[in-house]
JSON list of C-alpha atoms in Angstrom, two decimals:
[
{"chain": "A", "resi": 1, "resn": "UNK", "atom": "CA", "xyz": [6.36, 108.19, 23.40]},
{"chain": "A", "resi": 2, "resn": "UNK", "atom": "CA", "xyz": [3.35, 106.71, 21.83]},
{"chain": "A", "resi": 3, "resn": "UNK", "atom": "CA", "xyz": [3.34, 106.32, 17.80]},
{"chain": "A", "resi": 4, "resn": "UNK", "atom": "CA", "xyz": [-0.36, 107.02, 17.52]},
{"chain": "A", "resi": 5, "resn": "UNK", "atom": "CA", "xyz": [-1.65, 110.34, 18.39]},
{"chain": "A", "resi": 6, "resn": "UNK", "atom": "CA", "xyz": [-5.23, 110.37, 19.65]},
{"chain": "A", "resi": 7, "resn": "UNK", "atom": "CA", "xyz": [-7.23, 112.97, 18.11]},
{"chain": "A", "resi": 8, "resn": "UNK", "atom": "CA", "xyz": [-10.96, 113.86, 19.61]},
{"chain": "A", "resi": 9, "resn": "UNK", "atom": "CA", "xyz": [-13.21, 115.30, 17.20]},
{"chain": "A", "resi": 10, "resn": "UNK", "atom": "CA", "xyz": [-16.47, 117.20, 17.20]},
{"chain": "A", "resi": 11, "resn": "UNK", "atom": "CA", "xyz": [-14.97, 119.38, 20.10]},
{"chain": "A", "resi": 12, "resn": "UNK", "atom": "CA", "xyz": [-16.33, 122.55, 18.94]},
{"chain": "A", "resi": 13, "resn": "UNK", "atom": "CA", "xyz": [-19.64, 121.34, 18.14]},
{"chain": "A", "resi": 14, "resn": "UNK", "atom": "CA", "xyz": [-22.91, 122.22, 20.24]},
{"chain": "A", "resi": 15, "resn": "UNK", "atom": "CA", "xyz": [-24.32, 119.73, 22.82]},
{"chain": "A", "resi": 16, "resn": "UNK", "atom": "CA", "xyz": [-26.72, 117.20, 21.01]},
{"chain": "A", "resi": 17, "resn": "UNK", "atom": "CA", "xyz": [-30.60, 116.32, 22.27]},
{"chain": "A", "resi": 18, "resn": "UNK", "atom": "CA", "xyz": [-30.71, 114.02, 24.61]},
{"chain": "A", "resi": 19, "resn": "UNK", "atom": "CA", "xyz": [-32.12, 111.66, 21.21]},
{"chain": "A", "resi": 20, "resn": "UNK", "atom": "CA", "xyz": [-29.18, 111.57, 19.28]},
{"chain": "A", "resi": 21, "resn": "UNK", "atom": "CA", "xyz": [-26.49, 112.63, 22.47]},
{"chain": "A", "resi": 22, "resn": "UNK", "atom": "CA", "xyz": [-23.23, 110.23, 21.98]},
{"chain": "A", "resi": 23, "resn": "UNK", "atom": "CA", "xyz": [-19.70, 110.56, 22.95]},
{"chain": "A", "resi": 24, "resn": "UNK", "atom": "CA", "xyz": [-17.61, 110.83, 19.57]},
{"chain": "A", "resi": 25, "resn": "UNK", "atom": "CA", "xyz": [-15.10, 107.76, 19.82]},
{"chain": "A", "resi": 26, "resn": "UNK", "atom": "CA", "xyz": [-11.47, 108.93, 20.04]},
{"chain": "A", "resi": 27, "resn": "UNK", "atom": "CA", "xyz": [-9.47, 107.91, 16.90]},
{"chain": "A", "resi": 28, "resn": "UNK", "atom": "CA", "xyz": [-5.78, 106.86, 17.01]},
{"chain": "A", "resi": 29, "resn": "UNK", "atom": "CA", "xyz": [-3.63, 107.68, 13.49]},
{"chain": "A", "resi": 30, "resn": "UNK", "atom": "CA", "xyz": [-0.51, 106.41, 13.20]},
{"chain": "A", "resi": 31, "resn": "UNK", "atom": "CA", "xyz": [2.28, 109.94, 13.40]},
{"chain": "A", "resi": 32, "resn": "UNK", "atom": "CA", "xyz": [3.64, 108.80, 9.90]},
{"chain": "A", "resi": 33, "resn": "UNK", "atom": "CA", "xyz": [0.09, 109.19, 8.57]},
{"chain": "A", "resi": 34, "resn": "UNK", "atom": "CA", "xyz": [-2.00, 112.10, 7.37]},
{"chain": "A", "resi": 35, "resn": "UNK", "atom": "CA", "xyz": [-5.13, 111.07, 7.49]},
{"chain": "A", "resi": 36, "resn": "UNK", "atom": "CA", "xyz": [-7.98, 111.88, 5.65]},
{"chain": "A", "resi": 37, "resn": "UNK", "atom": "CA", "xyz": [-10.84, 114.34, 7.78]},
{"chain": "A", "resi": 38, "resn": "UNK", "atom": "CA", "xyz": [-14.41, 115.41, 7.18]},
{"chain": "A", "resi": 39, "resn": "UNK", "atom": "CA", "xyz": [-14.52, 119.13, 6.06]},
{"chain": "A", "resi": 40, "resn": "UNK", "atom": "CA", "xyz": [-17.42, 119.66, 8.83]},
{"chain": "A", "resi": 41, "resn": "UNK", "atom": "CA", "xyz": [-16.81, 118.59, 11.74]},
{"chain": "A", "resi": 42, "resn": "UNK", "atom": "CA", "xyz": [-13.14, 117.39, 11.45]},
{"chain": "A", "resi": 43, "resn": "UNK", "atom": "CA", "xyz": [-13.21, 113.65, 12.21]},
{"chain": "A", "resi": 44, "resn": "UNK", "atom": "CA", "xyz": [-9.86, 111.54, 10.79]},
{"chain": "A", "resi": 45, "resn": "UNK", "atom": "CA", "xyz": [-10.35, 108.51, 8.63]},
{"chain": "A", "resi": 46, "resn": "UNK", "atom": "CA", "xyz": [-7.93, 106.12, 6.77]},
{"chain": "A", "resi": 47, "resn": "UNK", "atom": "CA", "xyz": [-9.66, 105.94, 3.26]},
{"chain": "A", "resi": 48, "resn": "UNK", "atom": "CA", "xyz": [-11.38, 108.97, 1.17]},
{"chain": "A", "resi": 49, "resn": "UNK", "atom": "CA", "xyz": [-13.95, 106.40, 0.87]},
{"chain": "A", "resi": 50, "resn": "UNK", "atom": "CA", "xyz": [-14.89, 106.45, 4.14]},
{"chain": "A", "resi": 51, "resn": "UNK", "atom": "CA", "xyz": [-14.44, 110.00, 4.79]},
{"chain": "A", "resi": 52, "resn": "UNK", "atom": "CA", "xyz": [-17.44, 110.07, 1.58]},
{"chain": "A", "resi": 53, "resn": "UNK", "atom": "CA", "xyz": [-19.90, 108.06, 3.39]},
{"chain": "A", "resi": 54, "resn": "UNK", "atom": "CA", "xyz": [-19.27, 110.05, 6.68]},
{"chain": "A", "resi": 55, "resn": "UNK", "atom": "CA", "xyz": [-20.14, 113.41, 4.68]},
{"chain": "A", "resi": 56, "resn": "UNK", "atom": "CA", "xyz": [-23.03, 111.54, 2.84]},
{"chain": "A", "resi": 57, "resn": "UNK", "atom": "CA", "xyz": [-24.41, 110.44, 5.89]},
{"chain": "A", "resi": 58, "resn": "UNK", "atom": "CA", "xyz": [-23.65, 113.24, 9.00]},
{"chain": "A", "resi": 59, "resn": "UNK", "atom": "CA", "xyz": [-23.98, 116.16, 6.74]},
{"chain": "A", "resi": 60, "resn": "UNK", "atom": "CA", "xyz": [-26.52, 115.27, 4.21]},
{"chain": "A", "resi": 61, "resn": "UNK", "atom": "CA", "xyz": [-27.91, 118.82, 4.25]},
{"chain": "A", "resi": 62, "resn": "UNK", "atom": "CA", "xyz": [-24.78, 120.70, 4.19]},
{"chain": "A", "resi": 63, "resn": "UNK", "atom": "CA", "xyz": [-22.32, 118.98, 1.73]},
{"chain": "A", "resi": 64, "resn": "UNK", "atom": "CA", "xyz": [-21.58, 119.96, -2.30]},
{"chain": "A", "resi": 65, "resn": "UNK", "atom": "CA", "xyz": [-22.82, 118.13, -5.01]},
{"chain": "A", "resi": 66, "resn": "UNK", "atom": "CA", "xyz": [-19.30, 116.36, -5.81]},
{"chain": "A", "resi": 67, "resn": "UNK", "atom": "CA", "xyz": [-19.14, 115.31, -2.12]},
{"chain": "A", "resi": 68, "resn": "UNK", "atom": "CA", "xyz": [-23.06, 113.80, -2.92]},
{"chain": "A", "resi": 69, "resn": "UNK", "atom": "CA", "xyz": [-21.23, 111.82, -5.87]},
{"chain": "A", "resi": 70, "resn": "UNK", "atom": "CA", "xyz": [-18.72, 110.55, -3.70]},
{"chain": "A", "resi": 71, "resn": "UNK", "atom": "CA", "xyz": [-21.68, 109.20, -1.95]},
{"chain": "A", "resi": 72, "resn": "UNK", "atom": "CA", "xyz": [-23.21, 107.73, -4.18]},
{"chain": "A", "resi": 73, "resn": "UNK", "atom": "CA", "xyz": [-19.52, 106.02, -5.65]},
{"chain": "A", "resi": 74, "resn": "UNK", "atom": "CA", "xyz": [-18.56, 105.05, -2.05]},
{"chain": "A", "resi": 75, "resn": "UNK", "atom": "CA", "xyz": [-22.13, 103.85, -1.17]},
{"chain": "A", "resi": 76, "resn": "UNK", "atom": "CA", "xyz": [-22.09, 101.25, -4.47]},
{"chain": "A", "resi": 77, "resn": "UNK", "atom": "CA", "xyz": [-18.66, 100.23, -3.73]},
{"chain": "A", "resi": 78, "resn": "UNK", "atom": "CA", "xyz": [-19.99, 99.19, -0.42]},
{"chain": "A", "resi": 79, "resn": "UNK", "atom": "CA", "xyz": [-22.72, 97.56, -1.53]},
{"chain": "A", "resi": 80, "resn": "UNK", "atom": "CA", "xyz": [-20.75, 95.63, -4.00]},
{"chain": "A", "resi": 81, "resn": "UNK", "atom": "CA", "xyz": [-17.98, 94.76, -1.49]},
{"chain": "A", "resi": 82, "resn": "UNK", "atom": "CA", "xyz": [-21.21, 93.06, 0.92]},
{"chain": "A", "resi": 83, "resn": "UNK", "atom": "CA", "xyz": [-22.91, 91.38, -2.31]},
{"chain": "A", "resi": 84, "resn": "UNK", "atom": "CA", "xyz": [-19.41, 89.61, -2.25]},
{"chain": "A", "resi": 85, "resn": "UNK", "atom": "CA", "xyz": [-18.86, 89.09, 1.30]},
{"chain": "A", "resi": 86, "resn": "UNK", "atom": "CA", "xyz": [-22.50, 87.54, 1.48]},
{"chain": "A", "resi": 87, "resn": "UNK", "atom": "CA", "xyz": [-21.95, 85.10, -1.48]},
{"chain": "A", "resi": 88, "resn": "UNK", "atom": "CA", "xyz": [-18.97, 83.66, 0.20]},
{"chain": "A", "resi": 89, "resn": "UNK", "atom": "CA", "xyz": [-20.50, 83.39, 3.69]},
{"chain": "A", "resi": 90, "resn": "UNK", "atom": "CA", "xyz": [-23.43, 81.34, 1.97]},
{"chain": "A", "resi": 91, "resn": "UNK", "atom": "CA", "xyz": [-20.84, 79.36, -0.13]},
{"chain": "A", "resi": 92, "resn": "UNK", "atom": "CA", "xyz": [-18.86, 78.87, 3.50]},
{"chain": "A", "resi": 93, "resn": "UNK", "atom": "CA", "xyz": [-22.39, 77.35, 5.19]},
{"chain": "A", "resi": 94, "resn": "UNK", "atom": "CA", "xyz": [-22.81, 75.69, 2.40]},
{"chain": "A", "resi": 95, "resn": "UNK", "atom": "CA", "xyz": [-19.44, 73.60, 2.53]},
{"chain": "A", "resi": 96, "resn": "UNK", "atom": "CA", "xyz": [-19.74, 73.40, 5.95]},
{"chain": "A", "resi": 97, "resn": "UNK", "atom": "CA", "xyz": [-23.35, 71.61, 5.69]},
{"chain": "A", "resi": 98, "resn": "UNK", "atom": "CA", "xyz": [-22.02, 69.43, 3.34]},
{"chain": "A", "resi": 99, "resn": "UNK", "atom": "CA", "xyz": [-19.03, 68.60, 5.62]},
{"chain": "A", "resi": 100, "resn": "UNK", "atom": "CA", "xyz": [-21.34, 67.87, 8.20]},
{"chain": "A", "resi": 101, "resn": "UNK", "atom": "CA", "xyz": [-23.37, 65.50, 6.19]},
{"chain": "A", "resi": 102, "resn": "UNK", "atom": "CA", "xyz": [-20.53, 63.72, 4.69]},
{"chain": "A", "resi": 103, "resn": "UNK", "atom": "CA", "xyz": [-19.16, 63.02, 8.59]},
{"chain": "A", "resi": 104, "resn": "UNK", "atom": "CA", "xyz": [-22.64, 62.21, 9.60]},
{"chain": "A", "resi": 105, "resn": "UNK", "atom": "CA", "xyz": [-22.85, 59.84, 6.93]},
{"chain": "A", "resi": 106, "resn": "UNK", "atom": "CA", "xyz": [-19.84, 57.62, 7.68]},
{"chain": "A", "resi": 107, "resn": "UNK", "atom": "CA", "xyz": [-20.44, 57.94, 11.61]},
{"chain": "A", "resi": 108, "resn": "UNK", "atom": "CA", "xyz": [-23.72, 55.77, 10.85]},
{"chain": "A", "resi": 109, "resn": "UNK", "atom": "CA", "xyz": [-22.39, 53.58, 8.38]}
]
């Protein structure tokens, strides 16, 4: 027996236009996990946070004004987590330019 269960969402939902027409990706949670789902359209996800960007984002025009918050919190914690994630990809190219040089430099010498 398989310890994830695989739960589709967005069953009961109407057939999109052609424009936005997807299949909604299957999601495997673990059976010792409750996970946490959108209030709309029922879609599992492992962290609140992401469960606020979902609602922020799919159902802009439908969710509360504390859900909007938890936008807006979730969204800045995002955006602070890739400020950080870009500094240390430029300090990573950085080292690794240097590294380069340095190796260049006693290859010709």
């Amino acid at each position: 027996m398989s310890q994830h269960s695989t739960v589709p969402h967005d069953t009961d939902r109407p057939a999109a236009s052609a424009a936005t027409d997807h299949d909604p990706p299957e999601t495997a949670v673990p059976a010792d996990e409750e996970p946490v789902t959108c209030p709309y359209c029922g879609q599992p996800f492992r962290e609140s946070a992401t469960r606020a960007l979902h609602v922020g984002e799919q159902h802009a025009d439908a969710h509360s004004p504390a859900e909007g918050e938890a936008y807006e919190s979730a969204r800045e914690a995002e955006s602070d987590e890739l400020f950080i994630y870009h500094l240390r990809v430029i300090a990573a190219l950085g080292v690794l330019y240097a590294v380069l040089v340095l190796l260049y430099m006693i290859v010709l010498a």
